[in-house]
CSV table of C-alpha atoms and ligand atoms in Angstrom, one decimal:
chain,number,residue,atom,x,y,z
P,1,MET,CA,7.7,38.7,12.1
P,2,PRO,CA,6.6,35.1,10.8
P,3,THR,CA,7.2,32.7,13.1
P,4,ALA,CA,9.0,29.6,11.5
P,5,PRO,CA,6.9,26.7,11.2
P,6,ARG,CA,7.8,23.7,13.8
P,7,PRO,CA,9.2,20.2,13.3
P,8,LEU,CA,6.7,17.7,13.2
P,9,ARG,CA,7.4,15.3,16.1
P,10,VAL,CA,6.9,11.9,15.4
P,11,GLY,CA,6.3,8.4,16.9
P,12,LEU,CA,7.0,4.9,15.3
P,13,ILE,CA,4.9,2.0,16.0
P,14,GLY,CA,6.9,-1.5,15.1
P,15,SER,CA,10.9,-1.7,13.3
P,16,GLY,CA,10.6,-4.6,10.9
P,17,PHE,CA,10.2,-4.0,7.4
P,18,MET,CA,8.0,-1.6,7.3
P,19,GLY,CA,8.9,0.0,10.3
P,20,LYS,CA,12.3,0.7,8.7
P,21,CYS,CA,10.7,1.9,5.5
P,22,HIS,CA,9.2,4.6,7.7
P,23,ALA,CA,12.1,5.8,9.1
P,24,LEU,CA,14.1,6.0,6.4
P,25,ALA,CA,11.6,8.6,5.0
P,26,TRP,CA,11.2,10.4,7.9
P,27,ASN,CA,14.9,10.9,8.4
P,28,ALA,CA,14.9,11.3,4.4
P,29,VAL,CA,12.0,13.9,3.8
P,30,ALA,CA,13.4,17.0,4.5
P,31,ALA,CA,16.6,16.4,2.4
P,32,THR,CA,15.0,15.4,-0.2
P,33,PHE,CA,12.4,17.7,-1.0
P,34,GLY,CA,13.6,20.7,1.2
P,35,GLU,CA,10.2,21.8,2.0
P,36,ALA,CA,9.8,21.7,5.7
P,37,PRO,CA,11.8,21.6,8.5
P,38,ARG,CA,13.0,18.7,9.6
P,39,PRO,CA,10.8,15.8,11.6
P,40,GLU,CA,11.9,15.3,15.1
P,41,LEU,CA,11.9,11.6,16.1
P,42,VAL,CA,10.7,11.2,19.4
P,43,GLY,CA,10.1,7.7,20.0
P,44,LEU,CA,9.8,4.3,18.9
P,45,ALA,CA,8.2,1.3,19.9
P,46,GLU,CA,8.7,-2.3,19.9
P,47,ILE,CA,7.5,-5.6,21.5
P,48,ASP,CA,10.6,-5.4,24.0
P,49,ALA,CA,12.6,-2.9,25.3
P,50,GLY,CA,16.0,-4.6,24.0
P,51,LEU,CA,14.9,-4.0,20.7
P,52,ALA,CA,13.4,-0.8,20.8
P,53,ALA,CA,16.5,0.5,22.0
P,54,ALA,CA,18.6,-1.0,19.5
P,55,ARG,CA,16.1,0.1,17.0
P,56,ALA,CA,15.6,3.7,18.0
P,57,ALA,CA,19.3,4.1,18.2
P,58,GLN,CA,19.7,2.7,14.8
P,59,PHE,CA,17.1,4.4,13.1
P,60,GLY,CA,17.6,7.8,15.2
P,61,PHE,CA,14.8,8.1,17.5
P,62,ALA,CA,15.0,10.2,20.8
P,63,ARG,CA,13.8,7.4,23.3
P,64,ALA,CA,12.4,3.6,23.4
P,65,THR,CA,9.3,2.1,24.9
P,66,ALA,CA,8.3,-1.5,25.2
P,67,ASP,CA,4.6,-0.3,25.0
P,68,TRP,CA,3.3,1.4,22.1
P,69,ARG,CA,0.6,3.2,24.5
P,70,ASP,CA,3.5,5.5,25.7
P,71,LEU,CA,3.8,7.1,22.0
P,72,VAL,CA,0.1,7.2,21.8
P,73,ALA,CA,-0.1,8.9,24.9
P,74,ASP,CA,3.2,11.0,25.1
P,75,PRO,CA,2.6,14.9,24.4
P,76,ARG,CA,5.2,15.8,22.5
P,77,ILE,CA,4.4,13.4,19.7
P,78,ASP,CA,1.9,15.3,16.8
P,79,VAL,CA,2.0,12.1,14.8
P,80,VAL,CA,2.2,8.2,14.9
P,81,SER,CA,3.4,6.1,12.0
P,82,ILE,CA,1.8,2.4,12.3
P,83,ALA,CA,4.2,-0.5,10.7
P,84,ALA,CA,2.8,-3.3,13.4
P,85,PRO,CA,1.4,-6.4,12.0
P,86,ASN,CA,-2.5,-6.1,10.7
P,87,ALA,CA,-4.6,-7.3,13.1
P,88,LEU,CA,-3.0,-4.4,15.8
P,89,HIS,CA,-3.5,-1.5,13.2
P,90,ALA,CA,-7.0,-0.8,14.7
P,91,GLU,CA,-6.1,-0.8,18.1
P,92,MET,CA,-3.2,1.8,17.9
P,93,ALA,CA,-4.9,3.9,15.4
P,94,ILE,CA,-7.7,4.6,17.0
P,95,ALA,CA,-5.8,5.5,20.5
P,96,ALA,CA,-3.9,7.7,18.3
P,97,LEU,CA,-6.6,9.3,16.9
P,98,ALA,CA,-8.2,10.0,20.3
P,99,ALA,CA,-5.2,11.1,21.6
P,100,GLY,CA,-5.0,13.8,18.7
P,101,LYS,CA,-2.1,12.2,16.6
P,102,HIS,CA,-2.3,12.6,13.3
P,103,VAL,CA,-1.8,8.6,11.7
P,104,TRP,CA,0.4,7.0,9.2
P,105,CYS,CA,-0.7,3.4,9.0
P,106,GLU,CA,0.3,0.7,7.0
P,107,LYS,CA,-2.2,-1.4,5.3
P,108,PRO,CA,-4.7,-3.2,4.7
P,109,MET,CA,-6.7,-1.1,7.3
P,110,ALA,CA,-7.4,-3.9,9.7
P,111,THR,CA,-8.3,-7.9,9.8
P,112,ARG,CA,-12.0,-7.5,10.4
P,113,LEU,CA,-14.2,-5.1,8.2
P,114,ALA,CA,-15.6,-4.2,11.5
P,115,ASP,CA,-12.1,-3.2,13.2
P,116,ALA,CA,-11.8,-0.7,9.7
P,117,GLU,CA,-15.0,0.3,10.0
P,118,ALA,CA,-14.2,1.6,13.5
P,119,MET,CA,-10.8,3.5,12.3
P,120,ALA,CA,-12.5,5.0,9.6
P,121,GLU,CA,-15.4,6.6,12.1
P,122,ALA,CA,-12.6,7.7,14.5
P,123,ALA,CA,-10.9,9.2,11.8
P,124,ALA,CA,-14.0,11.3,10.3
P,125,ALA,CA,-14.5,12.1,14.6
P,126,ALA,CA,-10.9,13.6,14.4
P,127,PRO,CA,-11.2,16.1,11.5
P,128,GLN,CA,-8.2,18.2,12.4
P,129,ALA,CA,-6.1,15.1,12.1
P,130,ILE,CA,-5.0,13.4,8.9
P,131,ALA,CA,-5.5,9.4,9.0
P,132,ALA,CA,-3.1,8.0,6.1
P,133,LEU,CA,-3.0,4.2,5.0
P,134,GLY,CA,0.2,3.3,3.6
P,135,TYR,CA,-0.2,2.8,-0.6
P,136,ASN,CA,3.2,3.9,-1.7
P,137,TYR,CA,2.6,2.5,-4.7
P,138,ILE,CA,0.6,5.0,-6.1
P,139,GLN,CA,3.3,7.5,-5.0
P,140,ASN,CA,5.3,6.2,-8.3
P,141,PRO,CA,6.3,8.8,-10.7
P,142,ALA,CA,5.6,6.5,-13.5
P,143,ILE,CA,1.8,5.6,-11.9
P,144,ARG,CA,1.5,9.6,-11.8
P,145,LEU,CA,2.1,9.8,-15.8
P,146,ALA,CA,-0.1,6.9,-16.3
P,147,GLY,CA,-2.9,8.1,-14.2
P,148,GLU,CA,-2.5,11.9,-16.4
P,149,LEU,CA,-2.1,9.9,-19.6
P,150,ILE,CA,-5.6,8.5,-18.8
P,151,ALA,CA,-7.0,11.3,-17.4
P,152,ALA,CA,-6.4,13.3,-20.9
P,153,GLY,CA,-8.1,10.8,-22.6
P,154,ARG,CA,-4.7,9.3,-24.3
P,155,LEU,CA,-6.1,5.7,-23.9
P,156,GLY,CA,-9.9,6.9,-25.1
P,157,PRO,CA,-12.6,5.0,-23.1
P,158,VAL,CA,-11.1,2.6,-20.7
P,159,SER,CA,-13.0,-1.1,-21.2
P,160,HIS,CA,-10.9,-3.7,-19.1
P,161,PHE,CA,-7.9,-4.0,-16.6
P,162,ARG,CA,-6.0,-6.8,-15.3
P,163,ILE,CA,-3.2,-6.7,-12.5
P,164,GLU,CA,-1.2,-9.4,-11.4
P,165,MET,CA,0.5,-9.1,-7.7
P,166,ASP,CA,2.8,-11.9,-7.5
P,167,GLU,CA,5.7,-12.7,-4.7
P,168,ASP,CA,6.8,-16.0,-3.8
P,169,PHE,CA,7.8,-15.7,0.1
P,170,MET,CA,5.2,-18.4,0.6
P,171,ALA,CA,5.9,-20.8,-2.1
P,172,ASP,CA,8.4,-23.0,-0.5
P,173,PRO,CA,5.9,-25.9,1.1
P,174,ALA,CA,9.3,-26.6,3.5
P,175,ALA,CA,8.9,-23.4,5.3
P,176,PRO,CA,7.4,-23.5,9.1
P,177,PHE,CA,4.0,-22.2,10.2
P,178,GLY,CA,4.6,-18.8,11.0
P,179,LEU,CA,2.2,-15.9,11.1
P,180,LYS,CA,1.0,-15.4,7.9
P,181,ASP,CA,-0.3,-18.8,7.8
P,182,SER,CA,-3.0,-18.1,10.8
P,183,ALA,CA,-6.2,-16.7,10.3
P,184,GLU,CA,-4.9,-13.9,12.8
P,185,SER,CA,-3.3,-12.5,9.9
P,186,GLY,CA,-6.2,-12.2,7.8
P,187,TYR,CA,-7.7,-13.9,4.9
P,188,GLY,CA,-4.1,-14.4,2.9
P,189,ALA,CA,-3.1,-12.8,-0.1
P,190,LEU,CA,-7.1,-11.3,-0.8
P,191,ASP,CA,-6.5,-8.7,2.1
P,192,ASP,CA,-2.4,-8.8,2.6
P,193,PHE,CA,-2.1,-8.0,-1.2
P,194,GLY,CA,-5.4,-7.5,-2.6
P,195,VAL,CA,-5.8,-3.7,-1.3
P,196,HIS,CA,-2.5,-2.3,-3.0
P,197,PRO,CA,-4.1,-3.6,-6.8
P,198,LEU,CA,-7.1,-1.4,-5.3
P,199,SER,CA,-5.4,1.3,-4.4
P,200,LEU,CA,-4.2,1.4,-7.6
P,201,VAL,CA,-7.4,1.6,-9.6
P,202,HIS,CA,-8.7,4.5,-7.7
P,203,VAL,CA,-6.0,6.5,-8.5
P,204,LEU,CA,-5.5,5.5,-12.2
P,205,LEU,CA,-9.6,4.7,-12.7
P,206,GLY,CA,-11.0,6.0,-10.0
P,207,ARG,CA,-12.3,8.7,-12.1
P,208,SER,CA,-12.9,6.9,-15.1
P,209,ILE,CA,-15.0,3.9,-14.4
P,210,GLY,CA,-15.8,4.4,-10.8
P,211,PRO,CA,-16.3,2.0,-8.4
P,212,ALA,CA,-16.4,-1.6,-8.6
P,213,ARG,CA,-20.1,-2.7,-7.9
P,214,ARG,CA,-19.6,-6.7,-7.9
P,215,VAL,CA,-17.2,-9.1,-7.1
P,216,PHE,CA,-17.1,-13.0,-7.5
P,217,ALA,CA,-13.6,-14.3,-6.0
P,218,HIS,CA,-11.9,-17.7,-5.5
P,219,LEU,CA,-9.4,-18.4,-3.1
P,220,SER,CA,-6.7,-21.3,-2.9
P,221,ARG,CA,-4.4,-22.6,-0.8
P,222,PRO,CA,-1.0,-24.0,-2.3
P,223,PHE,CA,-0.4,-26.3,0.7
P,224,SER,CA,-2.6,-27.5,3.0
P,225,GLU,CA,-0.5,-27.9,6.2
P,226,ARG,CA,3.2,-26.4,7.0
P,227,PRO,CA,5.8,-28.1,9.4
P,228,LEU,CA,5.8,-26.8,13.1
P,229,PRO,CA,9.4,-25.7,14.2
P,230,GLY,CA,9.1,-28.0,17.5
P,231,GLY,CA,7.8,-31.3,14.9
P,232,GLY,CA,4.8,-32.2,14.0
P,233,ARG,CA,2.4,-30.2,11.6
P,234,ARG,CA,-0.8,-27.8,11.4
P,235,PRO,CA,-3.3,-26.4,8.8
P,236,VAL,CA,-2.8,-23.5,6.7
P,237,GLU,CA,-5.6,-21.1,8.0
P,238,THR,CA,-4.8,-18.3,5.1
P,239,HIS,CA,-5.3,-18.7,1.1
P,240,ASP,CA,-1.9,-17.6,-0.7
P,241,VAL,CA,-4.0,-17.4,-4.1
P,242,ALA,CA,-6.9,-15.1,-4.9
P,243,THR,CA,-8.5,-14.7,-8.3
P,244,LEU,CA,-11.2,-11.7,-8.3
P,245,LEU,CA,-13.1,-10.4,-10.7
P,246,LEU,CA,-14.5,-7.0,-10.4
P,247,ALA,CA,-17.4,-5.8,-12.7
P,248,PHE,CA,-18.0,-1.7,-12.9
P,249,ASP,CA,-20.2,0.7,-14.6
P,250,GLY,CA,-20.7,0.6,-18.3
P,251,ASP,CA,-19.7,-3.4,-18.7
P,252,CYS,CA,-16.2,-2.2,-17.7
P,253,ALA,CA,-14.7,-5.5,-16.3
P,254,GLY,CA,-11.5,-5.9,-14.1
P,255,THR,CA,-9.4,-8.9,-13.1
P,256,LEU,CA,-6.8,-9.3,-9.8
P,257,CYS,CA,-4.3,-12.4,-10.0
P,258,LEU,CA,-2.8,-12.2,-6.5
P,259,SER,CA,0.2,-14.6,-5.5
P,260,ARG,CA,2.0,-15.1,-2.1
P,261,ALA,CA,3.3,-18.4,-3.3
P,262,ALA,CA,4.4,-17.5,-7.1
P,263,GLN,CA,8.0,-18.9,-7.5
P,264,GLY,CA,10.3,-16.9,-9.1
P,265,ARG,CA,7.9,-13.6,-9.1
P,266,LYS,CA,9.3,-11.1,-5.7
P,267,GLY,CA,7.2,-8.0,-6.1
P,268,ARG,CA,5.3,-8.1,-9.3
P,269,ILE,CA,2.6,-6.1,-9.7
P,270,ALA,CA,2.0,-6.0,-13.4
P,271,ILE,CA,-0.8,-4.0,-14.7
P,272,GLN,CA,-2.9,-3.5,-18.0
P,273,ILE,CA,-5.1,-1.1,-18.7
P,274,PHE,CA,-6.7,-1.5,-22.1
P,275,GLY,CA,-8.7,1.4,-23.8
P,276,ALA,CA,-10.6,2.4,-27.0
P,277,ALA,CA,-7.7,4.5,-28.5
P,278,GLY,CA,-4.5,2.2,-26.6
P,279,SER,CA,-3.4,0.5,-23.5
P,280,LEU,CA,-1.0,0.8,-20.9
P,281,ALA,CA,1.4,-1.5,-19.4
P,282,TYR,CA,3.7,-1.5,-16.1
P,283,ASP,CA,4.9,-3.8,-13.6
P,284,GLN,CA,6.2,-3.2,-10.0
P,285,GLU,CA,9.4,-5.0,-11.0
P,286,ARG,CA,10.7,-2.4,-13.3
P,287,LEU,CA,9.0,0.2,-11.6
P,288,ASN,CA,11.0,3.1,-13.8
P,289,GLU,CA,8.9,2.0,-17.2
P,290,LEU,CA,5.6,2.6,-18.3
P,291,GLN,CA,4.5,1.0,-21.7
P,292,LEU,CA,1.9,3.3,-23.4
P,293,TYR,CA,0.8,1.8,-26.8
P,294,GLU,CA,-1.7,4.3,-28.8
P,295,ALA,CA,-3.3,3.2,-31.8
P,296,ARG,CA,-2.5,5.4,-34.1
P,297,GLY,CA,-0.5,6.2,-37.0
P,298,PRO,CA,0.7,3.4,-39.6
P,299,ALA,CA,-0.2,0.1,-38.5
P,300,ALA,CA,3.0,-1.4,-39.7
P,301,GLU,CA,4.8,1.0,-36.9
P,302,ARG,CA,2.7,0.2,-33.9
P,303,GLY,CA,4.0,-1.0,-30.7
P,304,PHE,CA,4.2,-0.1,-27.0
P,305,ARG,CA,7.4,2.6,-26.5
P,306,THR,CA,8.7,2.1,-23.2
P,307,ILE,CA,8.7,5.2,-21.1
P,308,LEU,CA,11.6,5.7,-18.9
P,309,ALA,CA,11.1,7.6,-15.4
P,310,SER,CA,13.3,11.3,-15.5
P,311,PRO,CA,13.3,14.6,-13.6
P,312,ASP,CA,10.0,14.8,-16.6
P,313,HIS,CA,7.8,13.4,-14.4
P,314,PRO,CA,7.4,14.8,-10.9
P,315,PRO,CA,8.9,14.6,-7.8
P,316,TYR,CA,11.7,12.0,-9.6
P,317,GLY,CA,13.6,15.5,-10.2
P,318,HIS,CA,13.9,16.1,-6.0
P,319,PHE,CA,15.6,13.0,-5.5
P,320,LEU,CA,17.8,12.8,-9.2
P,321,PRO,CA,19.1,15.3,-11.9
P,322,ALA,CA,19.5,12.5,-14.3
P,323,PRO,CA,17.3,10.6,-16.7
P,324,GLY,CA,17.0,7.4,-16.9
P,325,HIS,CA,19.2,6.1,-13.1
P,326,GLY,CA,16.1,4.9,-11.5
P,327,LEU,CA,13.9,5.1,-7.9
P,328,GLY,CA,13.7,2.3,-5.9
P,329,PHE,CA,11.0,1.2,-3.3
P,330,ASN,CA,12.1,3.3,-0.6
P,331,ASP,CA,12.3,6.3,-2.8
P,332,LEU,CA,8.1,5.9,-2.8
P,333,LYS,CA,8.1,5.9,0.8
P,334,ILE,CA,9.5,9.1,0.8
P,335,ILE,CA,7.7,10.4,-1.6
P,336,GLU,CA,4.6,8.9,0.6
P,337,CYS,CA,5.8,11.0,3.8
P,338,ARG,CA,6.1,14.0,1.9
P,339,GLU,CA,2.5,14.1,0.9
P,340,PHE,CA,1.4,13.2,4.4
P,341,MET,CA,3.4,16.6,6.0
P,342,ARG,CA,2.0,18.3,3.1
P,343,ALA,CA,-1.9,17.0,4.3
P,344,ILE,CA,-1.0,18.0,7.8
P,345,ALA,CA,0.3,21.4,6.7
P,346,GLY,CA,-3.0,21.6,4.3
P,347,VAL,CA,-1.8,21.2,0.9
P,348,PRO,CA,-3.7,19.3,-1.3
P,349,ALA,CA,-1.5,15.9,-1.3
P,350,ARG,CA,-2.2,12.3,-3.1
P,351,LEU,CA,-3.1,10.6,-0.4
P,352,ILE,CA,-5.1,7.3,1.0
P,353,GLY,CA,-6.9,8.2,4.1
P,354,PHE,CA,-8.9,6.0,6.0
P,355,ALA,CA,-12.5,7.6,4.4
P,356,GLU,CA,-11.2,6.3,1.0
P,357,GLY,CA,-9.2,3.4,1.9
P,358,ILE,CA,-12.7,2.1,3.9
P,359,ALA,CA,-13.6,1.0,0.1
P,360,PHE,CA,-11.3,-1.4,-0.6
P,361,GLU,CA,-11.3,-3.3,2.5
P,362,ARG,CA,-15.6,-3.4,2.1
P,363,LEU,CA,-14.2,-5.1,-1.6
P,364,ILE,CA,-12.0,-7.2,0.2
P,365,HIS,CA,-14.6,-8.7,2.7
P,366,ALA,CA,-17.0,-8.7,-0.1
P,367,ALA,CA,-15.0,-11.2,-2.0
P,368,ALA,CA,-14.0,-13.3,0.3
P,369,GLN,CA,-18.0,-13.9,0.9
P,370,SER,CA,-18.2,-14.7,-2.6
P,371,HIS,CA,-15.5,-17.1,-2.0
P,372,GLU,CA,-17.2,-18.5,0.9
P,373,THR,CA,-21.1,-18.5,-0.6
P,374,GLY,CA,-19.9,-19.3,-4.4
P,375,ARG,CA,-21.9,-16.0,-5.7
P,376,TRP,CA,-21.2,-13.0,-7.1
P,377,GLN,CA,-21.8,-10.3,-4.3
P,378,ASP,CA,-22.5,-6.8,-4.6
P,379,ILE,CA,-19.8,-4.2,-3.0
P,380,ALA,CA,-21.7,-1.7,-0.5
T,401,LIG,N1,3.3,-0.8,2.3
T,401,LIG,C1,4.0,-1.6,1.9
T,401,LIG,O1,4.6,-1.7,0.7
T,401,LIG,C2,3.9,-3.0,2.4
T,401,LIG,C3,4.9,-4.0,2.2
T,401,LIG,C4,5.0,-4.7,3.5
T,401,LIG,C5,4.1,-4.6,5.0
T,401,LIG,N2,3.1,-4.1,5.0
T,401,LIG,C6,2.5,-3.8,6.1
T,401,LIG,O2,3.3,-3.2,6.9
T,401,LIG,C7,3.0,-3.3,8.0
T,401,LIG,C8,4.2,-4.4,9.0
T,401,LIG,O3,4.3,-5.4,8.1
T,401,LIG,P1,5.8,-5.4,8.0
T,401,LIG,O4,6.4,-6.4,6.9
T,401,LIG,O5,7.2,-4.6,8.6
T,401,LIG,O6,5.9,-7.0,9.3
T,401,LIG,P2,7.0,-7.1,10.7
T,401,LIG,O7,7.1,-8.3,10.9
T,401,LIG,O8,8.3,-6.8,9.4
T,401,LIG,O9,7.9,-5.7,11.3
T,401,LIG,C9,6.6,-6.0,12.0
T,401,LIG,C10,7.3,-5.3,13.4
T,401,LIG,O10,6.0,-4.8,14.5
T,401,LIG,C11,6.8,-5.5,15.5
T,401,LIG,N3,5.5,-5.4,16.7
T,401,LIG,C12,4.3,-6.7,16.6
T,401,LIG,N4,3.6,-6.1,17.5
T,401,LIG,C13,3.9,-5.3,17.9
T,401,LIG,C14,3.6,-4.2,19.3
T,401,LIG,N5,2.6,-4.8,19.8
T,401,LIG,N6,4.1,-3.0,19.7
T,401,LIG,C15,4.9,-2.5,19.1
T,401,LIG,N7,5.8,-3.4,17.7
T,401,LIG,C16,5.1,-4.4,17.7
T,401,LIG,C17,7.2,-6.6,15.4
T,401,LIG,O11,8.3,-6.9,17.0
T,401,LIG,C18,8.1,-6.0,14.2
T,401,LIG,O12,9.4,-5.6,14.5
T,401,LIG,C19,1.7,-4.6,8.1
T,401,LIG,O13,0.6,-4.1,8.4
T,401,LIG,C20,1.6,-5.1,6.1
T,401,LIG,O14,1.2,-5.9,5.8
T,401,LIG,C21,2.9,-2.9,3.8
């Protein structure tokens, strides 16, 4: 008689915004999809014991620790979710892979390219482990549909695209200097945001237009300094605005406009993809809608039409039987968690692993170099 599959045993590092999303996903994935045994939530690590204990109790983890190395060393843990700040990912992910764990690490891979390369090497050296990145936006059923329409040739050959990713959490000039103003956190909008549009370009257009060959970028600071909580002011070291031009083979062109200081924009990822036979438009602030324009039929009747997410767009139906009722951000994380579990089970999955994600990091660092030099940069 075949034995029942053993539950995956999970450790979580970091319990802030994304840590909670991972925890909700680990809690919900079995109930939503009903495919694998309910994951066992073994341990949670935070920066201090009190916070770790409180969050472990809230999220349903059996034990808590103030040292993430305890989780990584724990033989009862199969999988480590990394939802700590960007600069800590490399050390945590490399240690977890070396300890034989699967890793689900938030984006971007690291703040320094050398660290991201080391993560990719660690994943390659542990082929039994799944090393996946937190690119939840690619999991949206509307984005899956967009990819299928493009692959089916409904837009004709794609010639150019534009993506604008805008939020306003850094838009207040009076807000005090924080981690995201410090060079320790990375470049700013370029890496904190830029990797998300690159993940979307990868799944939507990777097969049709291939990778970007060259990049030209400009980074800017809406505010040159910020107040310090104890008095005085400190120069801002990151750039909250980044603009990138991307050149692909075959004269295909792309634009990324990224801002963390775009007053009024809360979670915008506005995508436009243009082909010879039609175009697609999407905005993450309206994540259940896809706009499709097809250049056929009487000219007087042409126009964009809105396709509303429904059970006809997998895996929407696992959440809701009713069309138009709508998925949300956390649902995309639950889908990502399911894909991660499928990959661990050896089933083909829609995921961006360290091996693919390293290409986004190389592009981001080439963009930073372009800003420094004022010239186009080739992408390795
Ligand atoms: N996929 C997405 O859409 C998305 C969205 C937001 C953030 N992120 C990424 O998620 C990661 C976390 O960002 P966030 O917004 O949740 O930040 P956050 O500040 O809300 O949470 C980070 C948590 O990590 C904890 N932490 C810090 N150092 C730690 C350590 N040494 N050990 C254990 N815990 C530690 C902090 O105490 C905090 O609770 C970042 O890499 C970020 O880029 C991804």
